[in-house]
Coordinates of C-alpha atoms in Angstrom, one line a residue:
X208 CA 108.5 115.1 109.1
X209 CA 107.2 111.6 110.1
X210 CA 109.4 108.7 109.2
X211 CA 107.8 105.7 107.6
X212 CA 107.2 102.8 109.9
X213 CA 108.6 99.6 108.5
X214 CA 108.0 96.0 109.6
X215 CA 109.9 92.8 109.5
X216 CA 109.7 89.3 110.9
X217 CA 111.4 88.7 114.3
X218 CA 114.4 86.4 113.8
X219 CA 113.4 84.5 117.0
X220 CA 109.6 84.1 116.9
X221 CA 108.9 85.0 113.3
X222 CA 106.1 87.5 114.2
X223 CA 105.8 90.7 112.3
X224 CA 107.2 93.7 114.3
X225 CA 108.0 97.3 113.5
X226 CA 111.6 98.6 113.3
X227 CA 111.2 101.3 116.0
X228 CA 111.3 98.9 119.0
X229 CA 114.5 97.8 120.7
X230 CA 113.1 94.4 121.3
X231 CA 110.4 92.1 120.0
X232 CA 107.1 92.7 121.6
X233 CA 106.2 89.0 121.4
X234 CA 109.3 87.1 122.6
X235 CA 111.2 90.1 124.1
X236 CA 114.5 89.2 122.2
X237 CA 116.7 92.3 121.9
X238 CA 117.1 93.6 118.4
X239 CA 120.3 95.0 116.8
X240 CA 119.5 98.3 115.0
X241 CA 121.8 97.6 112.1
X242 CA 120.3 94.2 111.5
X243 CA 116.8 95.7 111.9
X244 CA 117.5 98.3 109.3
X245 CA 118.8 95.6 106.8
X246 CA 115.9 93.2 107.4
X247 CA 113.4 96.0 107.2
X248 CA 114.8 97.2 103.9
X249 CA 114.5 93.6 102.5
X250 CA 111.0 93.3 103.7
X251 CA 110.1 96.6 102.0
X252 CA 111.6 95.3 98.8
X253 CA 109.7 92.0 99.1
X254 CA 106.4 93.9 99.7
X255 CA 107.1 96.1 96.6
X256 CA 107.9 92.9 94.6
X257 CA 104.6 91.4 95.6
X258 CA 102.7 94.6 94.6
X259 CA 104.5 94.9 91.3
X260 CA 104.0 91.2 90.4
X261 CA 100.3 91.6 91.1
X262 CA 100.1 94.5 88.6
X263 CA 102.2 92.5 86.1
X264 CA 99.9 89.6 86.3
X265 CA 96.8 91.8 85.8
X266 CA 98.5 93.5 82.8
X267 CA 99.3 90.1 81.2
X268 CA 95.7 88.9 81.6
X269 CA 94.5 92.2 80.1
X270 CA 96.9 91.6 77.2
X271 CA 95.5 88.1 76.6
X272 CA 91.9 89.5 76.7
X273 CA 92.9 92.1 74.1
X274 CA 94.5 89.3 72.1
X275 CA 91.4 87.1 72.2
X276 CA 89.2 90.1 71.2
X277 CA 91.5 90.9 68.3
X278 CA 90.4 87.7 66.6
X279 CA 87.0 89.3 66.1
X280 CA 87.3 91.1 62.8
X281 CA 84.8 93.9 63.6
X282 CA 86.9 95.2 66.5
X283 CA 90.0 96.7 64.8
X284 CA 91.0 99.0 67.7
X285 CA 91.4 96.1 70.0
X286 CA 94.6 95.2 68.1
X287 CA 96.1 98.5 69.2
X288 CA 95.1 97.7 72.8
X289 CA 96.9 94.4 72.5
X290 CA 100.0 95.9 71.1
X291 CA 100.1 98.5 73.9
X292 CA 99.7 95.9 76.7
X293 CA 102.1 93.6 74.9
X294 CA 104.9 96.1 75.2
X295 CA 103.8 97.3 78.7
X296 CA 104.0 93.7 80.0
X297 CA 107.4 93.3 78.4
X298 CA 108.7 96.4 80.2
X299 CA 107.1 95.4 83.5
X300 CA 108.7 91.9 83.2
X301 CA 112.2 93.4 82.6
X302 CA 111.7 95.9 85.4
X303 CA 110.5 93.3 87.9
X304 CA 113.4 91.0 87.1
X305 CA 116.0 93.8 87.4
X306 CA 114.6 95.1 90.7
X307 CA 113.5 92.0 92.5
X308 CA 114.9 88.9 90.7
X309 CA 117.9 88.5 93.0
X310 CA 116.2 89.5 96.2
X311 CA 117.1 87.2 99.1
X312 CA 114.2 86.8 101.5
X313 CA 112.3 84.0 103.2
X314 CA 109.0 85.8 102.8
X315 CA 106.3 83.4 101.6
X316 CA 104.5 86.2 99.6
X317 CA 107.7 86.7 97.6
X318 CA 107.4 83.2 96.3
X319 CA 103.8 84.0 95.2
X320 CA 105.2 87.2 93.6
X321 CA 107.7 85.1 91.6
X322 CA 104.9 82.7 90.5
X323 CA 102.8 85.7 89.3
X324 CA 105.8 87.1 87.4
X325 CA 106.4 83.7 85.8
X326 CA 102.7 83.4 84.8
X327 CA 102.9 86.8 83.2
X328 CA 106.0 85.7 81.3
X329 CA 104.3 82.5 80.1
X330 CA 101.3 84.5 78.9
X331 CA 103.6 87.0 77.2
X332 CA 105.5 84.2 75.4
X333 CA 102.3 82.4 74.4
X334 CA 101.0 85.7 72.9
X335 CA 103.9 85.9 70.5
X336 CA 103.0 83.1 68.1
X337 CA 99.2 83.7 68.6
X338 CA 99.4 87.4 67.7
X339 CA 102.2 87.5 65.1
X340 CA 101.7 84.1 63.3
X341 CA 98.2 82.6 63.9
X342 CA 96.1 85.9 63.8
X343 CA 97.8 87.1 60.5
X344 CA 97.4 83.7 59.0
X345 CA 93.7 83.7 59.9
X346 CA 93.3 87.2 58.5
X347 CA 95.0 86.0 55.3
X348 CA 92.7 83.0 55.0
X349 CA 89.6 85.1 55.6
X350 CA 90.7 87.7 53.0
X351 CA 91.5 85.0 50.5
X352 CA 88.2 83.3 50.9
X353 CA 86.3 86.5 50.2

């Protein structure tokens, strides 16, 4: 069975290298296998954090689109789409924070992942008053005026 090739940044020259080599192919610094295993594992987690944060941001944007469409009275099923994505985003936020919130890495992409997660959190928090206070109030005012 083939083992998965993992990459990490060389501690000396900061170039991306794979974990199967005994030395960096760019600067030829020798690599300790124990440190390589640890750093490779962290890099894998950082890569997964970036991927998960991208999905999280997309789900949060979809949630907000459903929320915006739910203000149109002729589209009642859109509210169900909003509720589903609202809870999916909440679960993804909690999952991301538990898995990757305390990750120690100098990966620049991990910073971007944290920003995407924070954007999703802001969108989720903004959706609460809009969906559960403003929209019902508008529905009430429309029903009262008819």
